[in-house]
Amino acid sequence: MAEYKRDRSRVDKAIRKSGIVVVMNKKHVKNPEHMITTMWEVYQAGFLAECTFRIDKAILAEAMQELTAKRAECPEDNPFILGVGSVINPAELEAAIEMGFDMIVAPGNVMGGYGEGKDFVKICQQANVFSAPAIFTPTEMQYFIERSDGLEPDAIKVFPANTHGPSGVKGLLAPYVRDRHNGRIIMPTGGVNYETGPKYREAISANGYTPVLGMSAPLKIVEAEQKPGDVETIRRSLAEFKSKMPS
């Protein structure tokens, strides 16, 4: 089997096809096996999975040993994308790349004051990792959307999206409606679920961008019943979400 090589374009294609990134945190993952099972079931359901650095680093590292092996066995036309989020400083970014993640999401446009957002993007590009830093203000949007140095991120996360709401996100994007930005990925995260999701999709699409929704809502039952890693509960939770979320 050929060695697996990370590819930002592979992630781009998969994330557009899914349209949803399922965010896992400490309520969904208590040990490496929980992470392995949950990420695999999310993939089987047709979504992308993003674990977070709020989960203990040792758990992430151990789980990734098996997850990267499973990833290498998946078909090219249905790749198993491994995402990680809440990366807030250079040490976590370096660790995430070393562990083998395909996609790295940050909650802000700079890494905890350790560097500019463009440095985050540059490091990800050098590793061929899909980058998705977050913005909240028009100034931060301007920073990423109009660059002449090639360091525009692969996706722009809006966080916390619930503070803006769908109409606020639409207003945030409005000044940046240009043909050259058509189809760029905008990822609202925070307070997004099957009820608000369609409204965010509509608001983002209205400005010519491509919406990808980040949320933990597909794992709501796992959290409510406090059954992390339980396959039956994970599958039931994902199935219920899919039944309620318009395609």
Short mmCIF file of C-alpha atoms in Angstrom, two decimals:
data_model
loop_
_atom_site.label_atom_id
_atom_site.label_comp_id
_atom_site.label_asym_id
_atom_site.label_seq_id
_atom_site.Cartn_x
_atom_site.Cartn_y
_atom_site.Cartn_z
CA MET A 1 0.00 0.00 0.00
CA ALA A 2 1.31 3.45 -0.94
CA GLU A 3 2.25 5.76 1.91
CA TYR A 4 -0.56 8.13 2.83
CA LYS A 5 0.20 11.75 1.99
CA ARG A 6 -1.87 14.61 3.29
CA ASP A 7 -3.54 16.71 0.64
CA ARG A 8 -5.44 19.95 1.23
CA SER A 9 -7.41 19.50 -1.98
CA ARG A 10 -8.62 16.10 -0.75
CA VAL A 11 -9.95 17.72 2.42
CA ASP A 12 -11.51 20.56 0.45
CA LYS A 13 -13.46 18.12 -1.72
CA ALA A 14 -14.57 16.02 1.26
CA ILE A 15 -15.66 18.95 3.42
CA ARG A 16 -17.74 20.44 0.60
CA LYS A 17 -19.40 17.08 0.03
CA SER A 18 -20.21 16.64 3.72
CA GLY A 19 -21.22 20.22 4.49
CA ILE A 20 -20.98 19.44 8.21
CA VAL A 21 -18.07 19.10 10.62
CA VAL A 22 -18.99 17.21 13.80
CA VAL A 23 -17.08 18.64 16.75
CA MET A 24 -16.09 16.28 19.58
CA ASN A 25 -14.96 17.44 23.01
CA LYS A 26 -14.26 16.04 26.48
CA LYS A 27 -17.94 15.16 26.93
CA HIS A 28 -17.71 12.77 23.97
CA VAL A 29 -14.21 11.42 24.54
CA LYS A 30 -12.81 10.07 27.81
CA ASN A 31 -10.15 7.72 26.42
CA PRO A 32 -8.45 6.85 23.10
CA GLU A 33 -11.00 4.16 22.22
CA HIS A 34 -13.86 6.66 22.54
CA MET A 35 -12.12 8.95 20.07
CA ILE A 36 -11.38 6.16 17.61
CA THR A 37 -14.96 4.88 17.71
CA THR A 38 -16.60 8.29 17.49
CA MET A 39 -14.47 9.60 14.62
CA TRP A 40 -15.03 6.39 12.69
CA GLU A 41 -18.80 6.44 13.19
CA VAL A 42 -18.98 10.10 12.18
CA TYR A 43 -17.12 9.19 8.98
CA GLN A 44 -19.45 6.24 8.36
CA ALA A 45 -22.40 8.63 8.69
CA GLY A 46 -21.00 10.80 5.91
CA PHE A 47 -19.67 13.69 7.99
CA LEU A 48 -16.23 15.02 8.88
CA ALA A 49 -15.06 14.70 12.47
CA GLU A 50 -13.11 17.29 14.43
CA CYS A 51 -11.78 16.43 17.85
CA THR A 52 -10.45 19.27 20.01
CA PHE A 53 -7.35 19.99 22.02
CA ARG A 54 -9.57 20.31 25.06
CA ILE A 55 -9.23 16.52 25.03
CA ASP A 56 -6.02 15.42 26.75
CA LYS A 57 -3.07 15.44 24.36
CA ALA A 58 -2.05 11.91 25.37
CA ILE A 59 -5.50 10.62 24.38
CA LEU A 60 -5.26 12.38 21.01
CA ALA A 61 -1.80 10.99 20.32
CA GLU A 62 -2.67 7.40 21.20
CA ALA A 63 -5.94 7.42 19.25
CA MET A 64 -4.26 8.89 16.18
CA GLN A 65 -1.95 5.90 15.91
CA GLU A 66 -4.92 3.69 15.06
CA LEU A 67 -6.93 6.35 13.24
CA THR A 68 -4.13 7.10 10.78
CA ALA A 69 -3.84 3.38 10.06
CA LYS A 70 -7.60 3.14 9.37
CA ARG A 71 -7.38 6.28 7.22
CA ALA A 72 -4.73 4.73 4.99
CA GLU A 73 -7.08 1.82 4.22
CA CYS A 74 -10.00 4.01 3.08
CA PRO A 75 -10.72 4.55 -0.62
CA GLU A 76 -9.55 7.70 -2.36
CA ASP A 77 -13.09 8.58 -3.43
CA ASN A 78 -14.33 8.38 0.17
CA PRO A 79 -11.42 9.58 2.31
CA PHE A 80 -11.39 9.39 6.10
CA ILE A 81 -10.50 12.96 7.04
CA LEU A 82 -9.05 13.54 10.52
CA GLY A 83 -9.70 17.02 11.87
CA VAL A 84 -8.62 18.76 15.06
CA GLY A 85 -9.70 22.06 16.52
CA SER A 86 -9.22 24.56 19.31
CA VAL A 87 -5.54 24.85 18.39
CA ILE A 88 -4.50 27.97 20.26
CA ASN A 89 -0.68 28.13 20.21
CA PRO A 90 2.34 27.02 18.16
CA ALA A 91 3.05 24.02 20.39
CA GLU A 92 -0.44 22.61 19.79
CA LEU A 93 -0.15 23.34 16.08
CA GLU A 94 3.16 21.50 15.89
CA ALA A 95 1.71 18.57 17.85
CA ALA A 96 -1.38 18.39 15.62
CA ILE A 97 0.76 18.24 12.48
CA GLU A 98 3.07 15.65 14.00
CA MET A 99 0.11 13.46 15.04
CA GLY A 100 -1.03 13.40 11.41
CA PHE A 101 -4.24 15.43 11.28
CA ASP A 102 -5.52 16.46 7.84
CA MET A 103 -7.41 19.57 8.95
CA ILE A 104 -6.58 22.05 11.71
CA VAL A 105 -9.10 24.56 13.05
CA ALA A 106 -8.29 27.50 15.32
CA PRO A 107 -10.76 29.49 17.45
CA GLY A 108 -9.14 32.83 16.55
CA ASN A 109 -7.11 34.43 13.82
CA VAL A 110 -3.91 34.40 15.86
CA MET A 111 -2.39 31.66 17.97
CA GLY A 112 -2.79 32.99 21.47
CA GLY A 113 -0.63 36.02 20.74
CA TYR A 114 2.31 33.85 19.61
CA GLY A 115 2.04 34.82 15.97
CA GLU A 116 -0.17 36.18 13.23
CA GLY A 117 -2.87 34.24 11.48
CA LYS A 118 -0.80 34.14 8.31
CA ASP A 119 1.88 32.21 10.23
CA PHE A 120 -0.71 29.59 11.16
CA VAL A 121 -1.75 29.30 7.51
CA LYS A 122 1.84 29.16 6.27
CA ILE A 123 2.78 26.35 8.63
CA CYS A 124 -0.31 24.39 7.61
CA GLN A 125 0.41 24.91 3.92
CA GLN A 126 3.98 23.70 4.36
CA ALA A 127 2.62 20.47 5.86
CA ASN A 128 -0.16 20.23 3.22
CA VAL A 129 -2.75 20.49 6.01
CA PHE A 130 -6.14 22.16 5.48
CA SER A 131 -6.33 25.34 7.59
CA ALA A 132 -9.47 26.91 9.07
CA PRO A 133 -8.75 29.82 11.43
CA ALA A 134 -11.66 31.74 12.93
CA ILE A 135 -12.73 35.35 12.57
CA PHE A 136 -15.35 37.39 14.39
CA THR A 137 -15.05 40.96 13.12
CA PRO A 138 -14.94 42.62 9.69
CA THR A 139 -11.31 43.57 10.38
CA GLU A 140 -10.40 39.92 10.92
CA MET A 141 -12.33 38.92 7.81
CA GLN A 142 -10.42 41.54 5.81
CA TYR A 143 -7.13 40.16 7.12
CA PHE A 144 -7.76 36.71 5.63
CA ILE A 145 -9.94 37.32 2.58
CA GLU A 146 -7.75 39.83 0.73
CA ARG A 147 -4.14 38.68 0.86
CA SER A 148 -1.51 39.12 -1.85
CA ASP A 149 1.01 36.70 -0.32
CA GLY A 150 -0.88 33.45 -0.99
CA LEU A 151 -1.54 32.88 2.70
CA GLU A 152 -5.32 32.84 2.56
CA PRO A 153 -6.75 29.96 4.63
CA ASP A 154 -8.57 27.02 3.06
CA ALA A 155 -11.71 27.87 5.06
CA ILE A 156 -12.70 30.73 7.33
CA LYS A 157 -14.47 29.80 10.53
CA VAL A 158 -16.87 32.29 12.13
CA PHE A 159 -16.80 31.85 15.90
CA PRO A 160 -18.81 32.18 18.04
CA ALA A 161 -21.42 32.28 15.30
CA ASN A 162 -24.36 32.40 17.71
CA THR A 163 -23.29 35.87 18.82
CA HIS A 164 -23.84 37.10 15.26
CA GLY A 165 -26.75 34.85 14.33
CA PRO A 166 -27.48 34.05 10.66
CA SER A 167 -28.39 37.65 9.77
CA GLY A 168 -25.25 38.94 11.48
CA VAL A 169 -23.05 36.48 9.59
CA LYS A 170 -24.73 37.57 6.36
CA GLY A 171 -23.92 41.18 7.22
CA LEU A 172 -20.35 40.28 8.13
CA LEU A 173 -19.78 38.74 4.70
CA ALA A 174 -21.67 41.36 2.67
CA PRO A 175 -18.76 43.81 2.09
CA TYR A 176 -16.63 40.96 0.71
CA VAL A 177 -18.94 39.80 -2.05
CA ARG A 178 -16.66 39.54 -5.09
CA ASP A 179 -16.58 37.09 -7.96
CA ARG A 180 -13.06 36.06 -6.92
CA HIS A 181 -14.41 34.87 -3.58
CA ASN A 182 -17.30 32.82 -4.96
CA GLY A 183 -17.37 29.39 -3.37
CA ARG A 184 -14.91 30.09 -0.57
CA ILE A 185 -15.76 28.03 2.50
CA ILE A 186 -17.28 29.80 5.51
CA MET A 187 -17.71 27.65 8.63
CA PRO A 188 -20.04 29.04 11.31
CA THR A 189 -19.50 27.29 14.65
CA GLY A 190 -21.05 27.86 18.06
CA GLY A 191 -24.78 27.48 18.60
CA VAL A 192 -25.26 25.76 15.23
CA ASN A 193 -27.71 22.84 15.10
CA TYR A 194 -30.42 21.35 12.91
CA GLU A 195 -32.71 24.29 13.69
CA THR A 196 -30.27 27.15 13.04
CA GLY A 197 -28.15 25.35 10.45
CA PRO A 198 -30.44 25.94 7.45
CA LYS A 199 -30.56 29.66 8.26
CA TYR A 200 -26.77 29.88 8.34
CA ARG A 201 -26.59 28.00 5.05
CA GLU A 202 -29.02 30.42 3.44
CA ALA A 203 -27.23 33.50 4.79
CA ILE A 204 -23.80 32.35 3.63
CA SER A 205 -24.93 31.07 0.24
CA ALA A 206 -26.74 34.37 -0.42
CA ASN A 207 -23.34 36.08 -0.50
CA GLY A 208 -21.81 33.55 -2.88
CA TYR A 209 -19.86 31.59 -0.29
CA THR A 210 -20.04 27.86 0.48
CA PRO A 211 -21.40 27.04 3.95
CA VAL A 212 -19.90 24.25 6.04
CA LEU A 213 -21.51 23.95 9.47
CA GLY A 214 -19.41 23.17 12.54
CA MET A 215 -21.34 21.71 15.46
CA SER A 216 -21.51 19.10 18.21
CA ALA A 217 -25.29 18.71 17.79
CA PRO A 218 -25.00 15.38 15.91
CA LEU A 219 -23.63 13.90 19.16
CA LYS A 220 -26.31 15.44 21.39
CA ILE A 221 -27.69 12.11 22.62
CA VAL A 222 -24.20 10.86 23.51
CA GLU A 223 -23.73 13.93 25.68
CA ALA A 224 -27.25 13.87 27.17
CA GLU A 225 -27.05 10.19 28.13
CA GLN A 226 -23.39 10.46 29.14
CA LYS A 227 -22.36 7.49 27.02
CA PRO A 228 -19.09 8.49 25.33
CA GLY A 229 -17.74 5.87 22.96
CA ASP A 230 -20.90 3.73 23.01
CA VAL A 231 -21.40 2.66 19.40
CA GLU A 232 -25.17 2.18 19.61
CA THR A 233 -25.68 5.59 21.21
CA ILE A 234 -23.38 7.32 18.73
CA ARG A 235 -25.20 5.75 15.78
CA ARG A 236 -28.60 6.62 17.24
CA SER A 237 -27.54 10.20 17.84
CA LEU A 238 -26.15 10.63 14.34
CA ALA A 239 -29.24 9.02 12.78
CA GLU A 240 -31.60 11.28 14.72
CA PHE A 241 -29.64 14.35 13.66
CA LYS A 242 -29.69 13.30 10.00
CA SER A 243 -33.45 12.79 10.17
CA LYS A 244 -33.96 16.33 11.46
CA MET A 245 -31.31 18.20 9.49
CA PRO A 246 -32.38 19.23 5.97
CA SER A 247 -29.92 18.10 3.33
#
